Coordinates of C-alpha atoms in Angstrom, one line a residue:
X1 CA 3.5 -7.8 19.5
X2 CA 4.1 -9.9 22.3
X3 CA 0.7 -11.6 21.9
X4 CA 0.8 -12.2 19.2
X5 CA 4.5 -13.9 19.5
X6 CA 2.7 -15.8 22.2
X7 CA -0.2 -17.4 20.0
X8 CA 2.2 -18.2 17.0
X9 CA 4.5 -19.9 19.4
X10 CA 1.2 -22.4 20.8
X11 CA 2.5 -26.2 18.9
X12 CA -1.5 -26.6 18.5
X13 CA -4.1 -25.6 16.4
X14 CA -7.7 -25.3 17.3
X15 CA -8.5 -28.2 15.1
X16 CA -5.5 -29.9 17.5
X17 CA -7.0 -28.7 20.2
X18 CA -10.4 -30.5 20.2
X19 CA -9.0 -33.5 18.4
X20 CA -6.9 -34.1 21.3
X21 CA -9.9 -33.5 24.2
X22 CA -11.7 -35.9 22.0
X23 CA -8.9 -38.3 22.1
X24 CA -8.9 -38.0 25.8
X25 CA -12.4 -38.7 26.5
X26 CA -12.3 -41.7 24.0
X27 CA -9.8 -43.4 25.7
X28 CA -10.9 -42.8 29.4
X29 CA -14.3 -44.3 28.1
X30 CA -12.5 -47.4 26.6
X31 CA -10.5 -48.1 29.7
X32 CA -13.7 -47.6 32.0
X33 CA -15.1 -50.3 29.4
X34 CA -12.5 -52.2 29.4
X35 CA -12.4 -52.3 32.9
X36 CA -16.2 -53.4 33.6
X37 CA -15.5 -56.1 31.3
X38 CA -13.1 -57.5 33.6
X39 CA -10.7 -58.2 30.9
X40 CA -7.5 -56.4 31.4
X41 CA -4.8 -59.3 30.9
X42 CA -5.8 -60.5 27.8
X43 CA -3.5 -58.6 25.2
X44 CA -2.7 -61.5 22.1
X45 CA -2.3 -59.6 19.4
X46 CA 0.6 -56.9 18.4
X47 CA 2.2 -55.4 16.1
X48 CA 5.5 -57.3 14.4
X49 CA 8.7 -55.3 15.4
X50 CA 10.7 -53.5 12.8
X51 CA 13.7 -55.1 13.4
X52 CA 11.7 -58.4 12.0
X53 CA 9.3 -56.9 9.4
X54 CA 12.7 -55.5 7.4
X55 CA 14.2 -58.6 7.1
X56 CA 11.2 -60.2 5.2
X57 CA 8.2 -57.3 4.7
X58 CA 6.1 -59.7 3.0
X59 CA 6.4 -62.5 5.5
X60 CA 4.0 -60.5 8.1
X61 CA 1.9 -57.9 5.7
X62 CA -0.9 -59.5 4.2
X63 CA -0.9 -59.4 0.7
X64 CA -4.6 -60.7 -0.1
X65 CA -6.8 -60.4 2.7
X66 CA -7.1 -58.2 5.7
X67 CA -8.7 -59.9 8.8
X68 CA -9.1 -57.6 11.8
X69 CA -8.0 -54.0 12.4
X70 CA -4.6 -53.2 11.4
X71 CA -4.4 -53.8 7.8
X72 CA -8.3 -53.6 7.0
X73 CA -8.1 -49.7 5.8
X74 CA -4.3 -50.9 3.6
X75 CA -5.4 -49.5 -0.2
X76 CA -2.7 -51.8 -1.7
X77 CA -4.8 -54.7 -0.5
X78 CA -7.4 -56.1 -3.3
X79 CA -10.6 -54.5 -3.4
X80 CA -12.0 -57.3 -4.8
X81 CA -11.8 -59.6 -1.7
X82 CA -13.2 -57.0 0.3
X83 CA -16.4 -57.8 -1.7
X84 CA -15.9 -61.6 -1.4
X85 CA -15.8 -61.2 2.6
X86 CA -19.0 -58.9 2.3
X87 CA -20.6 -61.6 0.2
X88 CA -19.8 -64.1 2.5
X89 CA -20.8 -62.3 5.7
X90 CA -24.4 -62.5 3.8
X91 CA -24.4 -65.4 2.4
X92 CA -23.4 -67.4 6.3
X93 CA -26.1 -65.4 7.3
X94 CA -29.6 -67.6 8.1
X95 CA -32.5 -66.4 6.8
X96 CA -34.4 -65.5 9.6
X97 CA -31.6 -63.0 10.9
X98 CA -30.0 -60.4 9.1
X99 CA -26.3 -59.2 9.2
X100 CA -27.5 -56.0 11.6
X101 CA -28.7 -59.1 14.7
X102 CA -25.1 -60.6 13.9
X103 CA -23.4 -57.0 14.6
X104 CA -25.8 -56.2 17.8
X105 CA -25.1 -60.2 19.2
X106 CA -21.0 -58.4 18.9
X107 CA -21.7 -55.3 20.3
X108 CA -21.7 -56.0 24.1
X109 CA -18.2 -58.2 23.6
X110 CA -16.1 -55.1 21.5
X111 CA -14.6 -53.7 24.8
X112 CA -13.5 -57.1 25.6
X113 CA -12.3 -57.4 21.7
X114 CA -10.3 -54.3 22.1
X115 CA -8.1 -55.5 25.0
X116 CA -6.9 -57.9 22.8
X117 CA -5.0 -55.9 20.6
X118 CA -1.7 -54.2 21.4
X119 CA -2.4 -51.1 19.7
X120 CA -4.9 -48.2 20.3
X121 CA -7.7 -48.4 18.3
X122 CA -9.8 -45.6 17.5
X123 CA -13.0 -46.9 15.8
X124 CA -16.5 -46.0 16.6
X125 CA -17.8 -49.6 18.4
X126 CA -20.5 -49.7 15.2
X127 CA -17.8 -49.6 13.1
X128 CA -15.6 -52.2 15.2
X129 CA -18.6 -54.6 15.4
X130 CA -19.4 -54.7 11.6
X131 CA -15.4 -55.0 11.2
X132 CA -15.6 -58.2 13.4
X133 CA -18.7 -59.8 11.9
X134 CA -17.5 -59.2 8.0
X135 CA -14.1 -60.9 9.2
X136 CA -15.1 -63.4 11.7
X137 CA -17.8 -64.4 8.9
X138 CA -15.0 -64.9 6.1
X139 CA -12.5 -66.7 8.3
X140 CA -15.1 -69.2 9.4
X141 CA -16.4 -69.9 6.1
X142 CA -12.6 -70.0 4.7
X143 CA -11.7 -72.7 7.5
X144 CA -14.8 -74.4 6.8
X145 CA -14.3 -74.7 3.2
X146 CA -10.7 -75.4 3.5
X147 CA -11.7 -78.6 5.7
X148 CA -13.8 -80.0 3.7
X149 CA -11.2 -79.9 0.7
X150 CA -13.3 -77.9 -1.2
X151 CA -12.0 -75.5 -3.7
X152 CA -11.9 -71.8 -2.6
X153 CA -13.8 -70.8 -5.0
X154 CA -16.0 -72.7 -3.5
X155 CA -16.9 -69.4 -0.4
X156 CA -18.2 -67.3 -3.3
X157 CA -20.7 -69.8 -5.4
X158 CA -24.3 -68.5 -4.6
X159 CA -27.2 -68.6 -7.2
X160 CA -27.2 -64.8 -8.2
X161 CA -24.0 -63.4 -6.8
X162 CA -21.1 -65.1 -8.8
X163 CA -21.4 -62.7 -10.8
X164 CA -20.2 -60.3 -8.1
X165 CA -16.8 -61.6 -7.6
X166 CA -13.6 -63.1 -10.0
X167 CA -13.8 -66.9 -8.8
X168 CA -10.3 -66.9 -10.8
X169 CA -8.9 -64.5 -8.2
X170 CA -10.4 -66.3 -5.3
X171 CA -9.3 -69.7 -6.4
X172 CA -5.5 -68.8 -6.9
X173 CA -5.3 -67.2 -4.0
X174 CA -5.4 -69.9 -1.5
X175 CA -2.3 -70.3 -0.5
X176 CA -2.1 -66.6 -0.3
X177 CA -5.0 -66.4 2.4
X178 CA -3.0 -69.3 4.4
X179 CA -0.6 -67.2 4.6
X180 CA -2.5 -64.2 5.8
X181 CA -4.7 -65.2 8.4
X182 CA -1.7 -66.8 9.8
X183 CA 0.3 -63.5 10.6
X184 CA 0.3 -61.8 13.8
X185 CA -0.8 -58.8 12.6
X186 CA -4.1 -60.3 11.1
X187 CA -5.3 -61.8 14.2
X188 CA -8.7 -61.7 15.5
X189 CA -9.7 -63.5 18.7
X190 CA -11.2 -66.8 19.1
X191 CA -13.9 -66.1 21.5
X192 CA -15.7 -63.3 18.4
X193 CA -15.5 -66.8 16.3
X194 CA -17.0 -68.7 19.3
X195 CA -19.8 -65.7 19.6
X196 CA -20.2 -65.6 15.8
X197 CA -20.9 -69.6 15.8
X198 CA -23.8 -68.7 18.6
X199 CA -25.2 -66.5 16.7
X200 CA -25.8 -67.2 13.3
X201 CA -26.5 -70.8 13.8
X202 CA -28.4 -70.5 17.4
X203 CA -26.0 -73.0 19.5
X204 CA -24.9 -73.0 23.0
X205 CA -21.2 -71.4 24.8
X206 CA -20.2 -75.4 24.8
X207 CA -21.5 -76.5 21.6
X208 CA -20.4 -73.3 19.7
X209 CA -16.6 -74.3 21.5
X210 CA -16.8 -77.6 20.3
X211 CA -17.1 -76.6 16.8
X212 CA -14.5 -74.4 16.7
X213 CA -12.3 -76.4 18.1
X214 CA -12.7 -78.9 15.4
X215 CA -12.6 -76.3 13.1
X216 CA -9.0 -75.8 14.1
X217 CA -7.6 -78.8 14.3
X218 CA -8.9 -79.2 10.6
X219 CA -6.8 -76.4 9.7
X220 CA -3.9 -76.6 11.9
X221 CA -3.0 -80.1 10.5
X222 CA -1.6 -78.4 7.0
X223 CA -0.1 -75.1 9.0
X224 CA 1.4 -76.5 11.5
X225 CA 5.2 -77.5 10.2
X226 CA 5.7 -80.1 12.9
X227 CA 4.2 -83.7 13.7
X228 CA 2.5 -82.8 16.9
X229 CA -0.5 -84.3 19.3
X230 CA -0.7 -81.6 21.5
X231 CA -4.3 -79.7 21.9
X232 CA -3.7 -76.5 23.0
X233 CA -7.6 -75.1 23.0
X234 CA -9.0 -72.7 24.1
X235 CA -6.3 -70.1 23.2
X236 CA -6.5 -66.7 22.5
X237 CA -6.4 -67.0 18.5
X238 CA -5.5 -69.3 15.5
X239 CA -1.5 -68.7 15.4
X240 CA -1.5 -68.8 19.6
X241 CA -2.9 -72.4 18.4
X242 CA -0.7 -73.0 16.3
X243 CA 2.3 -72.1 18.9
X244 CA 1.1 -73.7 21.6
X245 CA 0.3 -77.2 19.5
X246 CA 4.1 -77.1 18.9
X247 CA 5.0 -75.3 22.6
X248 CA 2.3 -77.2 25.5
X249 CA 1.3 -74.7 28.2
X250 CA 3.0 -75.0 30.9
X251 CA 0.7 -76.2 33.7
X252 CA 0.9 -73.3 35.4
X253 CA -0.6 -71.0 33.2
X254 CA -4.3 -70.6 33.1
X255 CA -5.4 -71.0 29.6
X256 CA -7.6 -68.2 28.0
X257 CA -11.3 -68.5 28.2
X258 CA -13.6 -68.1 25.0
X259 CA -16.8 -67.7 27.0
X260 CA -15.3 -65.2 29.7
X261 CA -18.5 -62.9 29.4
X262 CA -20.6 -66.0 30.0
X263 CA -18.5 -67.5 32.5
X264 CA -17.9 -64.0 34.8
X265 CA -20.6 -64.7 37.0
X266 CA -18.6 -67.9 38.3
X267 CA -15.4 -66.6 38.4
X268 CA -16.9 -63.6 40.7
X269 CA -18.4 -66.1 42.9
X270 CA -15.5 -68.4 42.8
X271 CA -12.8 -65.1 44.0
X272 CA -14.9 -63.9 46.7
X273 CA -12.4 -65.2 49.2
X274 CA -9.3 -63.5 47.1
X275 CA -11.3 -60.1 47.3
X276 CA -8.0 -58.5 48.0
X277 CA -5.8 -59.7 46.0
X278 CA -8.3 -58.9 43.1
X279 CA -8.4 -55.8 43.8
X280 CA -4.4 -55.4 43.8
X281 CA -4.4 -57.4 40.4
X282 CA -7.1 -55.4 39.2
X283 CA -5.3 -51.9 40.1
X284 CA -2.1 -53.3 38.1
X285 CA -4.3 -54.6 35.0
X286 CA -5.6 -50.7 34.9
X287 CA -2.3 -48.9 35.2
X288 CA -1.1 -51.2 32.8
X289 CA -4.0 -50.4 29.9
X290 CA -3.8 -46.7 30.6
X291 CA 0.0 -46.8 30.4
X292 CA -0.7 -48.7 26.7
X293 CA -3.9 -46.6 25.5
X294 CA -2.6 -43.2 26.8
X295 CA 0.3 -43.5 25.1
X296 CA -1.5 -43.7 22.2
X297 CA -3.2 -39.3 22.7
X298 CA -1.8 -37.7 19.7
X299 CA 0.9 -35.0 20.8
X300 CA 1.4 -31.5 19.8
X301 CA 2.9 -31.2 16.0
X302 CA 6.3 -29.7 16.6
X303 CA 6.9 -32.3 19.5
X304 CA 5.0 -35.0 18.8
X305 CA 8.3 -37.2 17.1
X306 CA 10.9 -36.1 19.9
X307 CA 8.4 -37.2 22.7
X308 CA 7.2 -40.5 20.6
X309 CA 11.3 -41.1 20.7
X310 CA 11.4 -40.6 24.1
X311 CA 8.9 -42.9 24.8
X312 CA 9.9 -45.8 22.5
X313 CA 12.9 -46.0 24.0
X314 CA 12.0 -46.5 27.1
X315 CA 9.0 -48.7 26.3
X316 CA 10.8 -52.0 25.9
X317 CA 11.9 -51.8 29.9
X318 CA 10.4 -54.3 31.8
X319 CA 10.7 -55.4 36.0
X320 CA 12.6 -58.0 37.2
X321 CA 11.2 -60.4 39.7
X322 CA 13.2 -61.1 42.8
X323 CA 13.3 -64.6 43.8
X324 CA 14.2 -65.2 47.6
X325 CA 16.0 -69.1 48.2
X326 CA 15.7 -70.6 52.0
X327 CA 18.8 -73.5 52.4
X328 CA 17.9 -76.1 54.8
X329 CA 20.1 -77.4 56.9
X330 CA 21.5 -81.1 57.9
X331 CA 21.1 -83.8 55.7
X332 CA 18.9 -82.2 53.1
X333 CA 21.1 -79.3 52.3
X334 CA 22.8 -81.0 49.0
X335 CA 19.8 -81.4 47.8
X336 CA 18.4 -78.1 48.4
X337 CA 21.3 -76.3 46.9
X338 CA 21.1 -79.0 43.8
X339 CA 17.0 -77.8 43.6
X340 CA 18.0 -74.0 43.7
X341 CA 20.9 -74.6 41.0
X342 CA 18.9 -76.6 38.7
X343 CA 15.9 -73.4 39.4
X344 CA 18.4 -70.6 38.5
X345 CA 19.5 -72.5 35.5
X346 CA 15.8 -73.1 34.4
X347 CA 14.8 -69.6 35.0
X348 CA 18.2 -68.0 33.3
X349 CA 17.4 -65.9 30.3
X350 CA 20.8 -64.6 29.6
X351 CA 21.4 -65.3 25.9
X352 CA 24.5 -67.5 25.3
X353 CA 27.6 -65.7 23.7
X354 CA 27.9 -66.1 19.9
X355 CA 30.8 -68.7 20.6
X356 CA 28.4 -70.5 22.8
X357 CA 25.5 -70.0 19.9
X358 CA 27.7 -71.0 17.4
X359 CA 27.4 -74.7 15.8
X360 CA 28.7 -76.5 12.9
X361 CA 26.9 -77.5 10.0
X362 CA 24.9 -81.3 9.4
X363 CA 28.1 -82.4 6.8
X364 CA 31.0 -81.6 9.3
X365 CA 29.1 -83.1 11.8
X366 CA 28.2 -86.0 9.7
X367 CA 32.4 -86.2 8.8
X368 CA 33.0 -87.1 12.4
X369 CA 30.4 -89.8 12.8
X370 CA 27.5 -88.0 14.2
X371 CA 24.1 -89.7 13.1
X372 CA 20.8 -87.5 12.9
X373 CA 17.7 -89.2 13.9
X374 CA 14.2 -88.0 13.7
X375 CA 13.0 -88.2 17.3
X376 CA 9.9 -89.8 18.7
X377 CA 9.2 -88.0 21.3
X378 CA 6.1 -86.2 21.3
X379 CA 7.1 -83.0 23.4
X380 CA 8.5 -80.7 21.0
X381 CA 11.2 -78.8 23.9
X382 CA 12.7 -82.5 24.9
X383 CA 12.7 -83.5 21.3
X384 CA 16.2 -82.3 20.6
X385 CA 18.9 -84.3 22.3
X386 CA 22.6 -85.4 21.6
X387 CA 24.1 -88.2 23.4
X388 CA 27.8 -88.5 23.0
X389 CA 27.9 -92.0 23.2
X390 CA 25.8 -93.5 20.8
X391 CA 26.8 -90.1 18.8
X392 CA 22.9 -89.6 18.1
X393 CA 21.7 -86.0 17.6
X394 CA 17.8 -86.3 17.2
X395 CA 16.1 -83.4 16.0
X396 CA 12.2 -83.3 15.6
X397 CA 10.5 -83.9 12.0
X398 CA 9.8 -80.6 10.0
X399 CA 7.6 -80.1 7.1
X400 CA 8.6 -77.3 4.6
X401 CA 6.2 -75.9 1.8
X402 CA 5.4 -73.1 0.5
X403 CA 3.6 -71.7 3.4
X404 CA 6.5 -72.9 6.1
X405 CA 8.3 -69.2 6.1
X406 CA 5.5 -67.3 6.8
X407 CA 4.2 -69.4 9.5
X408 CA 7.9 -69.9 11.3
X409 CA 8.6 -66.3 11.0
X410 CA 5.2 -65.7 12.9
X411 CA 5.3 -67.9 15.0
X412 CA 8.8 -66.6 16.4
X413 CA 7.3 -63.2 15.9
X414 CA 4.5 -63.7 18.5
X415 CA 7.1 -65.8 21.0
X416 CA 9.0 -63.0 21.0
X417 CA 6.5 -60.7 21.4
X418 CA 4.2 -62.8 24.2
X419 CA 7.0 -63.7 26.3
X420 CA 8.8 -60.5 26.7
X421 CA 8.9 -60.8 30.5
X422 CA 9.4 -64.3 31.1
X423 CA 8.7 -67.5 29.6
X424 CA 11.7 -69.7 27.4
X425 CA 12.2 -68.8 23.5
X426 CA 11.7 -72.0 22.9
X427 CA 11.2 -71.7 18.5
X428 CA 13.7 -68.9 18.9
X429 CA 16.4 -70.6 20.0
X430 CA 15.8 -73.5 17.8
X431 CA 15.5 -71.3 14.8
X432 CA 18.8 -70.5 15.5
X433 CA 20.1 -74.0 15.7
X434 CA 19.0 -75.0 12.3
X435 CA 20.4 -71.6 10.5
X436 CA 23.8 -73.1 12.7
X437 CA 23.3 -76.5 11.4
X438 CA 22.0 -75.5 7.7
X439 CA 23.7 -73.6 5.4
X440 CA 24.1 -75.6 1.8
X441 CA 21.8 -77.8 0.0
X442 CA 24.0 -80.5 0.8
X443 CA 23.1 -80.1 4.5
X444 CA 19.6 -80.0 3.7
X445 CA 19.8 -83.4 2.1
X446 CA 21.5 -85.0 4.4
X447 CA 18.7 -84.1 6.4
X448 CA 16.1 -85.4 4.1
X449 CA 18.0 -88.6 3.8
X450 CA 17.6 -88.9 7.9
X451 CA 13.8 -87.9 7.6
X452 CA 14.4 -84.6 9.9
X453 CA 13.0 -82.3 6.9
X454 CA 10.4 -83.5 4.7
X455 CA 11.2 -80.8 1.6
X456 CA 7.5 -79.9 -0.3
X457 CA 9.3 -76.7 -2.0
X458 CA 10.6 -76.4 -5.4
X459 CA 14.1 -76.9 -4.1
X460 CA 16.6 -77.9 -1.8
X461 CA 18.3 -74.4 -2.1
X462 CA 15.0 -72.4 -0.7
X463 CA 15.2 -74.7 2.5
X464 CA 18.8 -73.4 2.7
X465 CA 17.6 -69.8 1.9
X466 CA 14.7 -70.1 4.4
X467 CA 16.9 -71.3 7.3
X468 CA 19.7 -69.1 6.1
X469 CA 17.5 -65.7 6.0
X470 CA 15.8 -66.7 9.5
X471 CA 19.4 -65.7 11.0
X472 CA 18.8 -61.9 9.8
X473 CA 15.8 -61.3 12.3
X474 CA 16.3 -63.4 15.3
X475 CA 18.5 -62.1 17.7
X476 CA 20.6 -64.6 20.4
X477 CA 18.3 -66.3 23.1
X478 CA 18.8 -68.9 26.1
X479 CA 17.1 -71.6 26.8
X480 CA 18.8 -74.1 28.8
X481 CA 17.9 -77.2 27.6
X482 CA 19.0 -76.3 23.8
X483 CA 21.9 -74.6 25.1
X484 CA 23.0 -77.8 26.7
X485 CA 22.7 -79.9 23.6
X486 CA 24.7 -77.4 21.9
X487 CA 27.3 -77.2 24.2
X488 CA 27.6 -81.0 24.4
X489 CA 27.7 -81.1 20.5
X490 CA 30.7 -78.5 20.3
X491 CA 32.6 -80.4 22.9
X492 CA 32.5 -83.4 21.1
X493 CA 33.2 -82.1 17.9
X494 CA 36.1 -79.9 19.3
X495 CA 37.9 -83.0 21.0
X496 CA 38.2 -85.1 18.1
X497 CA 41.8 -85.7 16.5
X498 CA 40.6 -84.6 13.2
X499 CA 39.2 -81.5 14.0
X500 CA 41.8 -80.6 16.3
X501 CA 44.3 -81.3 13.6
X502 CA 42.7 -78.9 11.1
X503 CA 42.2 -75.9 13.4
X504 CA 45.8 -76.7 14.4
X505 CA 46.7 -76.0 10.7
X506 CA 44.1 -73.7 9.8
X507 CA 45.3 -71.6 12.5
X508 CA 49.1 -72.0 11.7
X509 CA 49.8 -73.6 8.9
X510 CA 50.6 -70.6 6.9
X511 CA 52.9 -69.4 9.3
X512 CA 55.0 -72.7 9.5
X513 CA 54.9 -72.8 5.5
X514 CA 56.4 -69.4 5.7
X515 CA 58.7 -70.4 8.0
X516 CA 59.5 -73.7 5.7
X517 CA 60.1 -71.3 3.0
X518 CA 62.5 -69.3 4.5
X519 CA 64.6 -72.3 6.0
X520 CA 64.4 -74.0 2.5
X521 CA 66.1 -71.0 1.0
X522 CA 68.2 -70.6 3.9
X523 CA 69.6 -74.3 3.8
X524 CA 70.2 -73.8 -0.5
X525 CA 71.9 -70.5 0.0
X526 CA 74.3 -72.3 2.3
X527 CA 74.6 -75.2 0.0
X528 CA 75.5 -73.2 -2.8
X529 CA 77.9 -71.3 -0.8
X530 CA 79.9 -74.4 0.3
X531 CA 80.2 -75.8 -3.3
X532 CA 81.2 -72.5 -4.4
X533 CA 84.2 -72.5 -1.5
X534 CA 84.9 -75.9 -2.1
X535 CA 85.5 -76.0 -5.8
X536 CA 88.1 -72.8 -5.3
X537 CA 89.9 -74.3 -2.4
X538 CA 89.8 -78.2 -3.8
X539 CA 87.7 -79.7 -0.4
X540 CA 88.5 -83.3 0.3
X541 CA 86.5 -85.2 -2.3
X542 CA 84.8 -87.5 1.2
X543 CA 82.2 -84.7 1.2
X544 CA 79.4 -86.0 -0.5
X545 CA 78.5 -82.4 -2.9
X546 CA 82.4 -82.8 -3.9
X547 CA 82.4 -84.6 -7.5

């Protein structure tokens, strides 16, 4: 009785059982990959937060296409363009070479492929390479098309295979497929487009760069809601181009490399000094994957969601760094302690309070003789200043359409989600000032007037809408240059006479009319009181309510 109380009482099953030593050895075989590949940093791609996706669902699902892992097995998603992306995977194809030489020429890359992605994935690497062709294949062919101002339709025509596909589909669905291979979630990295370009049409590492590259400025120039000169390439995939044509680099940061498994050779020879310090990074880079892919091994049944709890909450915790200040002394003192203030205040990340946060809106700042100005400065962090004496708040130019929300939200998505241990919130934080600044259509022309927003939707109220609803999913941020516009903006507006005077009222006028009131009927109570005496006792007629 006891045994069998035992074996009833054992969370798995046999079928768990084996699933889950499977799961083991799949992963420890994925990390030693990974790890030969020499590729451990190099995570881009994640999953969109719930606390985002349930303020705007459709803003990072895709609702046409599916381009790379996540979303590719979604039923909901049209069948039909599944068959387009097939089609086009064949038709891109040269003669000479079939589709199977383009999956082989991916093979070798798909551990390196797999670091890139936040999540676990548990495909077969045949599976994951004809994944990556099919997709890689479309999006090329979709950016190509899409630069040439050709119609979309335009992927599918092929003597003998129009038949195979609805063109009427394809060509209304355009803007749609923006939209999609713009979300975070339907990512896939720029190096498998780079290898792809090799491949099929027999070009070099540089060459096959350089036309890419092109490729994305092409497309970038209708995405990209900002007027912008900045090349951010090579990056890790289209929307980290996108972010980082809006948000330079910052100098420090080495960019990513599309041609890594070509280019390992002279990084090895180039580290041989660091040789220890490799090895430390390297022993970090593995902790870190098996911390992420480990946590991934399916769990027993009837603890699987109390452990998975367990773990999410404590997933989001992350290490400070400690940063150690040495104060000369003498004469350059001042100026050290000036250096370290200005440091802590660059490298604060405490969000302001909601006070601080808070701003008024583009008409009452208009009331009090603030001008906005588009600005002219290139660099889109030092673009948004106020100077109190010329009362000139310049903000950069923005280009809405019908495509802005879903790139915005995205782009804030994967801000958020790449800089979660350091690094400014740059497109957070100004997010946030325009829902501050916007919330009626009359704000919203007031910035058209100015040439701040340049309005492509069907109205002024879905600019206010878009600003309005970006409130719901971004939470509070610092970052100190926006924060000290902002402050500088509230303290002017909160020492002028006219807004003094209206708080001053707003905040007790009611009481002083109540008091009013009461005095009022105090002073006729008395009156009539007086009169009343008055005309009983005959008053002397020099009082002025005596007739």
């Amino acid at each position: 009785m006891s045994m069998q109380s035992t074996v009833s009482s054992n969370p798995f099953s046999i079928h768990d059982e084996k699933q889950w030593v499977i799961t083991i050895k799949d992963t420890l075989k994925e990390v030693e990959a990974i790890e030969n590949t020499d590729c451990l940093s190099v995570v881009s791609i994640y999953r969109v937060p719930n606390a985002l996706r349930t303020s705007s669902p459709d803003s990072y699902t895709p609702q046409v296409v599916a381009i790379g892992p996540y979303h590719q097995w979604r039923q909901e998603l049209c069948d039909e363009m599944q068959r387009v992306k097939i089609i086009v995977a064949s038709k891109t194809t040269q003669k000479e070479q079939s589709l199977q030489d383009v999956v082989d020429g991916l093979k070798d890359i798909v551990p390196k492929i797999r670091a890139c992605y936040h999540m676990f994935l548990s495909l077969e690497k045949e599976t994951f390479a004809w994944l990556m062709a099919i997709d890689a294949s479309f999006l090329l062919e979709f950016t190509r098309i899409h630069n040439e101002g050709k119609p979309t339709s335009a992927i599918t025509v092929r003597s003998g295979m129009s038949h195979l596909v609805d063109d009427t589909l394809v060509r209304s669905s355009h803007n749609s497929i923006l939209k999609d291979i713009v979300m975070l979630e339907n990512q896939i990295p720029l190096f498998v487009l780079s290898k792809m370009l090799e491949v099929k049409l027999s070009l070099g590492p540089q060459e096959a760069d350089g036309r890419l590259h092109q490729m994305l400025v092409g497309i970038s120039k209708q995405l990209c809601p900002f007027k912008t000169t900045s090349d951010s390439y090579p990056c890790a995939h289209l929307l980290d181009y996108l972010y980082h044509m809006i948000v330079p680099k910052d100098e420090d940061c080495t960019p990513v490399s599309h041609n890594q498994g070509d280019d390992d050779t002279k990084a090895h020879e180039s580290a041989k000094g660091d040789e220890d310090q490799g090895k430390e990074s390297s022993s970090s880079g593995i902790s870190s994957c098996l911390k992420r892919v480990l946590g991934k091994i399916p769990k027993a049944k009837d603890q699987g969601n109390e452990t998975a709890q367990k773990e999410g909450s404590s997933s989001g915790s992350s290490s400070g760094t400690c940063e150690k200040c040495i104060f000369p002394s003498g004469n350059e003192k001042k100026k050290a302690e000036s250096e370290d203030e200005s440091s802590k205040k660059e490298t604060s990340k405490e969000p302001p309070s909601r006070d601080e946060a808070t701003i008024p809106t583009v008409t009452k700042l208009s009331e009090i003789g603030i001008i906005f100005s588009p600005t002219t400065s290139p660099d889109f962090r030092n673009s948004i200043t106020f100077d109190p004496t010329t009362r000139k708040f310049t903000l950069p130019t923005i280009t809405l359409d019908v495509n802005s929300e879903v790139v915005l939200r995205n782009l804030v998505a994967y801000e958020a989600a790449a800089k979660t241990s350091s690094g400014a919130l740059i497109l957070t934080r100004y997010a946030e000032l325009m829902n501050g600044i916007v919330n009626t259509m009359e704000d919203v022309r007031l910035l058209q007037r100015k040439g701040i927003i340049l309005n492509r939707m069907n109205s002024d109220e879905e600019v206010a809408k878009l600003w309005n609803g970006m409130s719901k999913s971004v939470k509070l941020t610092g970052v100190p240059e926006l924060d000290e516009v902002i402050k500088n903006v509230n303290k002017y507006y909160n020492g002028q006479c006219k807004v003094k005077a209206r708080r001053f009222l707003k905040a007790y006028g009611h009481g002083l009319w109540q008091t009013l009131k009461v005095l009022i009927i105090i002073l006729a109570v008395l009156f009539f009181l007086v009169e009343s005496i008055c005309s009983v006792h005959k008053c002397p007629t020099k009082l002025p309510f005596n007739h």
